Amino acid sequence: MDLRRGSQATVNRVVSFPSSHAKSVTTIAEIAQVTTISANGDTHVGNLIACRRQYPPRQNPPP
């Protein structure tokens, strides 16, 4: 039973770690930086995604 409690405590700490160290991304420049990293360093794609995030999604996209 002690092993279960110890492992559960470890799981709880590991799960809470990312949210406690997260940084909010609010500006277009910060979003572009994150999307560029996600696009394997392609700044053009990163900037396109960041610019697109400025606009609300379409309600009825074309087919």
mmCIF file of N, CA and C in Angstrom:
data_model
loop_
_atom_site.group_PDB
_atom_site.id
_atom_site.type_symbol
_atom_site.label_atom_id
_atom_site.label_comp_id
_atom_site.label_asym_id
_atom_site.label_seq_id
_atom_site.Cartn_x
_atom_site.Cartn_y
_atom_site.Cartn_z
ATOM 1 N N MET A 1 0.818 -1.191 0.000
ATOM 2 C CA MET A 1 0.000 0.000 0.000
ATOM 3 C C MET A 1 0.868 1.264 0.000
ATOM 4 N N ASP A 2 2.000 1.208 0.738
ATOM 5 C CA ASP A 2 2.901 2.361 0.755
ATOM 6 C C ASP A 2 3.500 2.615 -0.623
ATOM 7 N N LEU A 3 3.767 1.539 -1.354
ATOM 8 C CA LEU A 3 4.309 1.680 -2.703
ATOM 9 C C LEU A 3 3.304 2.395 -3.596
ATOM 10 N N ARG A 4 2.048 2.038 -3.480
ATOM 11 C CA ARG A 4 0.997 2.675 -4.283
ATOM 12 C C ARG A 4 0.887 4.162 -3.951
ATOM 13 N N ARG A 5 0.904 4.514 -2.682
ATOM 14 C CA ARG A 5 0.818 5.923 -2.290
ATOM 15 C C ARG A 5 2.028 6.712 -2.788
ATOM 16 N N GLY A 6 3.195 6.108 -2.691
ATOM 17 C CA GLY A 6 4.401 6.780 -3.159
ATOM 18 C C GLY A 6 4.396 6.996 -4.656
ATOM 19 N N SER A 7 3.972 5.982 -5.392
ATOM 20 C CA SER A 7 3.932 6.129 -6.847
ATOM 21 C C SER A 7 2.842 7.112 -7.255
ATOM 22 N N GLN A 8 1.720 7.131 -6.541
ATOM 23 C CA GLN A 8 0.650 8.078 -6.859
ATOM 24 C C GLN A 8 1.095 9.511 -6.578
ATOM 25 N N ALA A 9 1.846 9.714 -5.506
ATOM 26 C CA ALA A 9 2.365 11.050 -5.202
ATOM 27 C C ALA A 9 3.323 11.516 -6.291
ATOM 28 N N THR A 10 4.135 10.604 -6.786
ATOM 29 C CA THR A 10 5.061 10.938 -7.872
ATOM 30 C C THR A 10 4.301 11.288 -9.140
ATOM 31 N N VAL A 11 3.286 10.510 -9.461
ATOM 32 C CA VAL A 11 2.470 10.787 -10.651
ATOM 33 C C VAL A 11 1.824 12.165 -10.528
ATOM 34 N N ASN A 12 1.294 12.485 -9.371
ATOM 35 C CA ASN A 12 0.659 13.793 -9.174
ATOM 36 C C ASN A 12 1.652 14.937 -9.371
ATOM 37 N N ARG A 13 2.872 14.770 -8.892
ATOM 38 C CA ARG A 13 3.887 15.817 -9.067
ATOM 39 C C ARG A 13 4.286 15.959 -10.534
ATOM 40 N N VAL A 14 4.426 14.837 -11.222
ATOM 41 C CA VAL A 14 4.812 14.878 -12.638
ATOM 42 C C VAL A 14 3.709 15.518 -13.470
ATOM 43 N N VAL A 15 2.465 15.195 -13.171
ATOM 44 C CA VAL A 15 1.343 15.742 -13.934
ATOM 45 C C VAL A 15 1.184 17.240 -13.682
ATOM 46 N N SER A 16 1.427 17.701 -12.471
ATOM 47 C CA SER A 16 1.241 19.120 -12.165
ATOM 48 C C SER A 16 2.428 19.982 -12.592
ATOM 49 N N PHE A 17 3.558 19.384 -12.904
ATOM 50 C CA PHE A 17 4.759 20.148 -13.252
ATOM 51 C C PHE A 17 4.570 21.056 -14.468
ATOM 52 N N PRO A 18 4.058 20.568 -15.608
ATOM 53 C CA PRO A 18 3.947 21.454 -16.775
ATOM 54 C C PRO A 18 3.048 22.663 -16.527
ATOM 55 N N SER A 19 1.928 22.465 -15.852
ATOM 56 C CA SER A 19 1.023 23.593 -15.642
ATOM 57 C C SER A 19 1.600 24.618 -14.674
ATOM 58 N N SER A 20 2.413 24.175 -13.737
ATOM 59 C CA SER A 20 2.993 25.132 -12.796
ATOM 60 C C SER A 20 4.172 25.896 -13.399
ATOM 61 N N HIS A 21 4.738 25.404 -14.483
ATOM 62 C CA HIS A 21 5.865 26.077 -15.129
ATOM 63 C C HIS A 21 5.489 26.678 -16.490
ATOM 64 N N ALA A 22 4.217 26.678 -16.807
ATOM 65 C CA ALA A 22 3.766 27.178 -18.105
ATOM 66 C C ALA A 22 3.863 28.700 -18.164
ATOM 67 N N LYS A 23 4.129 29.201 -19.361
ATOM 68 C CA LYS A 23 4.176 30.639 -19.602
ATOM 69 C C LYS A 23 3.094 30.945 -20.625
ATOM 70 N N SER A 24 2.263 31.927 -20.336
ATOM 71 C CA SER A 24 1.211 32.241 -21.293
ATOM 72 C C SER A 24 1.809 32.968 -22.495
ATOM 73 N N VAL A 25 1.288 32.655 -23.652
ATOM 74 C CA VAL A 25 1.749 33.242 -24.906
ATOM 75 C C VAL A 25 0.625 34.137 -25.401
ATOM 76 N N THR A 26 0.870 35.440 -25.461
ATOM 77 C CA THR A 26 -0.212 36.364 -25.787
ATOM 78 C C THR A 26 0.040 37.201 -27.035
ATOM 79 N N THR A 27 1.269 37.621 -27.276
ATOM 80 C CA THR A 27 1.526 38.500 -28.418
ATOM 81 C C THR A 27 1.720 37.680 -29.693
ATOM 82 N N ILE A 28 1.548 38.345 -30.813
ATOM 83 C CA ILE A 28 1.737 37.691 -32.107
ATOM 84 C C ILE A 28 3.178 37.221 -32.256
ATOM 85 N N ALA A 29 4.128 37.990 -31.756
ATOM 86 C CA ALA A 29 5.541 37.603 -31.854
ATOM 87 C C ALA A 29 5.810 36.321 -31.070
ATOM 88 N N GLU A 30 5.209 36.197 -29.890
ATOM 89 C CA GLU A 30 5.391 34.980 -29.098
ATOM 90 C C GLU A 30 4.729 33.783 -29.767
ATOM 91 N N ILE A 31 3.546 34.003 -30.329
ATOM 92 C CA ILE A 31 2.860 32.921 -31.040
ATOM 93 C C ILE A 31 3.676 32.503 -32.253
ATOM 94 N N ALA A 32 4.243 33.471 -32.969
ATOM 95 C CA ALA A 32 5.076 33.164 -34.138
ATOM 96 C C ALA A 32 6.304 32.360 -33.735
ATOM 97 N N GLN A 33 6.874 32.675 -32.587
ATOM 98 C CA GLN A 33 8.047 31.935 -32.119
ATOM 99 C C GLN A 33 7.680 30.479 -31.838
ATOM 100 N N VAL A 34 6.556 30.266 -31.163
ATOM 101 C CA VAL A 34 6.128 28.901 -30.841
ATOM 102 C C VAL A 34 5.758 28.135 -32.106
ATOM 103 N N THR A 35 5.024 28.776 -33.013
ATOM 104 C CA THR A 35 4.628 28.078 -34.234
ATOM 105 C C THR A 35 5.814 27.817 -35.152
ATOM 106 N N THR A 36 6.816 28.675 -35.136
ATOM 107 C CA THR A 36 8.034 28.422 -35.912
ATOM 108 C C THR A 36 8.756 27.190 -35.385
ATOM 109 N N ILE A 37 8.823 27.052 -34.078
ATOM 110 C CA ILE A 37 9.432 25.853 -33.494
ATOM 111 C C ILE A 37 8.633 24.619 -33.900
ATOM 112 N N SER A 38 7.298 24.728 -33.863
ATOM 113 C CA SER A 38 6.447 23.597 -34.243
ATOM 114 C C SER A 38 6.579 23.257 -35.723
ATOM 115 N N ALA A 39 6.940 24.254 -36.537
ATOM 116 C CA ALA A 39 7.102 24.046 -37.976
ATOM 117 C C ALA A 39 8.537 23.689 -38.331
ATOM 118 N N ASN A 40 9.266 23.116 -37.394
ATOM 119 C CA ASN A 40 10.651 22.685 -37.606
ATOM 120 C C ASN A 40 11.556 23.821 -38.067
ATOM 121 N N GLY A 41 11.365 25.004 -37.486
ATOM 122 C CA GLY A 41 12.241 26.128 -37.777
ATOM 123 C C GLY A 41 11.885 26.920 -39.017
ATOM 124 N N ASP A 42 10.791 26.591 -39.669
ATOM 125 C CA ASP A 42 10.376 27.312 -40.873
ATOM 126 C C ASP A 42 9.644 28.587 -40.452
ATOM 127 N N THR A 43 10.335 29.734 -40.537
ATOM 128 C CA THR A 43 9.749 30.988 -40.067
ATOM 129 C C THR A 43 8.565 31.430 -40.915
ATOM 130 N N HIS A 44 8.594 31.114 -42.202
ATOM 131 C CA HIS A 44 7.478 31.497 -43.067
ATOM 132 C C HIS A 44 6.195 30.816 -42.601
ATOM 133 N N VAL A 45 6.248 29.526 -42.377
ATOM 134 C CA VAL A 45 5.073 28.782 -41.911
ATOM 135 C C VAL A 45 4.668 29.263 -40.518
ATOM 136 N N GLY A 46 5.636 29.477 -39.647
ATOM 137 C CA GLY A 46 5.339 29.957 -38.302
ATOM 138 C C GLY A 46 4.627 31.294 -38.306
ATOM 139 N N ASN A 47 5.087 32.207 -39.155
ATOM 140 C CA ASN A 47 4.440 33.519 -39.251
ATOM 141 C C ASN A 47 3.051 33.423 -39.862
ATOM 142 N N LEU A 48 2.872 32.550 -40.846
ATOM 143 C CA LEU A 48 1.543 32.365 -41.436
ATOM 144 C C LEU A 48 0.541 31.888 -40.388
ATOM 145 N N ILE A 49 0.940 30.918 -39.603
ATOM 146 C CA ILE A 49 0.044 30.389 -38.572
ATOM 147 C C ILE A 49 -0.242 31.462 -37.527
ATOM 148 N N ALA A 50 0.772 32.200 -37.117
ATOM 149 C CA ALA A 50 0.583 33.243 -36.103
ATOM 150 C C ALA A 50 -0.342 34.344 -36.609
ATOM 151 N N CYS A 51 -0.175 34.739 -37.853
ATOM 152 C CA CYS A 51 -1.043 35.774 -38.413
ATOM 153 C C CYS A 51 -2.476 35.280 -38.542
ATOM 154 N N ARG A 52 -2.641 34.033 -38.889
ATOM 155 C CA ARG A 52 -3.984 33.468 -39.037
ATOM 156 C C ARG A 52 -4.712 33.415 -37.701
ATOM 157 N N ARG A 53 -3.970 33.254 -36.624
ATOM 158 C CA ARG A 53 -4.596 33.160 -35.300
ATOM 159 C C ARG A 53 -5.187 34.491 -34.844
ATOM 160 N N GLN A 54 -4.890 35.567 -35.537
ATOM 161 C CA GLN A 54 -5.457 36.869 -35.174
ATOM 162 C C GLN A 54 -6.942 36.949 -35.495
ATOM 163 N N TYR A 55 -7.383 36.170 -36.463
ATOM 164 C CA TYR A 55 -8.745 36.284 -36.953
ATOM 165 C C TYR A 55 -9.621 35.181 -36.370
ATOM 166 N N PRO A 56 -10.889 35.488 -36.119
ATOM 167 C CA PRO A 56 -11.782 34.441 -35.597
ATOM 168 C C PRO A 56 -12.063 33.399 -36.678
ATOM 169 N N PRO A 57 -12.383 32.175 -36.281
ATOM 170 C CA PRO A 57 -12.674 31.145 -37.285
ATOM 171 C C PRO A 57 -13.966 31.454 -38.032
ATOM 172 N N ARG A 58 -14.039 30.988 -39.251
ATOM 173 C CA ARG A 58 -15.252 31.168 -40.050
ATOM 174 C C ARG A 58 -16.354 30.276 -39.506
ATOM 175 N N GLN A 59 -17.577 30.780 -39.561
ATOM 176 C CA GLN A 59 -18.708 29.985 -39.091
ATOM 177 C C GLN A 59 -19.081 28.908 -40.101
ATOM 178 N N ASN A 60 -19.061 29.258 -41.375
ATOM 179 C CA ASN A 60 -19.411 28.312 -42.434
ATOM 180 C C ASN A 60 -18.293 28.291 -43.465
ATOM 181 N N PRO A 61 -17.249 27.492 -43.224
ATOM 182 C CA PRO A 61 -16.150 27.455 -44.196
ATOM 183 C C PRO A 61 -16.616 26.865 -45.523
ATOM 184 N N PRO A 62 -15.973 27.267 -46.611
ATOM 185 C CA PRO A 62 -16.367 26.719 -47.917
ATOM 186 C C PRO A 62 -16.084 25.225 -47.989
ATOM 187 N N PRO A 63 -16.868 24.503 -48.801
ATOM 188 C CA PRO A 63 -16.671 23.033 -48.908
ATOM 189 C C PRO A 63 -15.392 22.663 -49.603
#
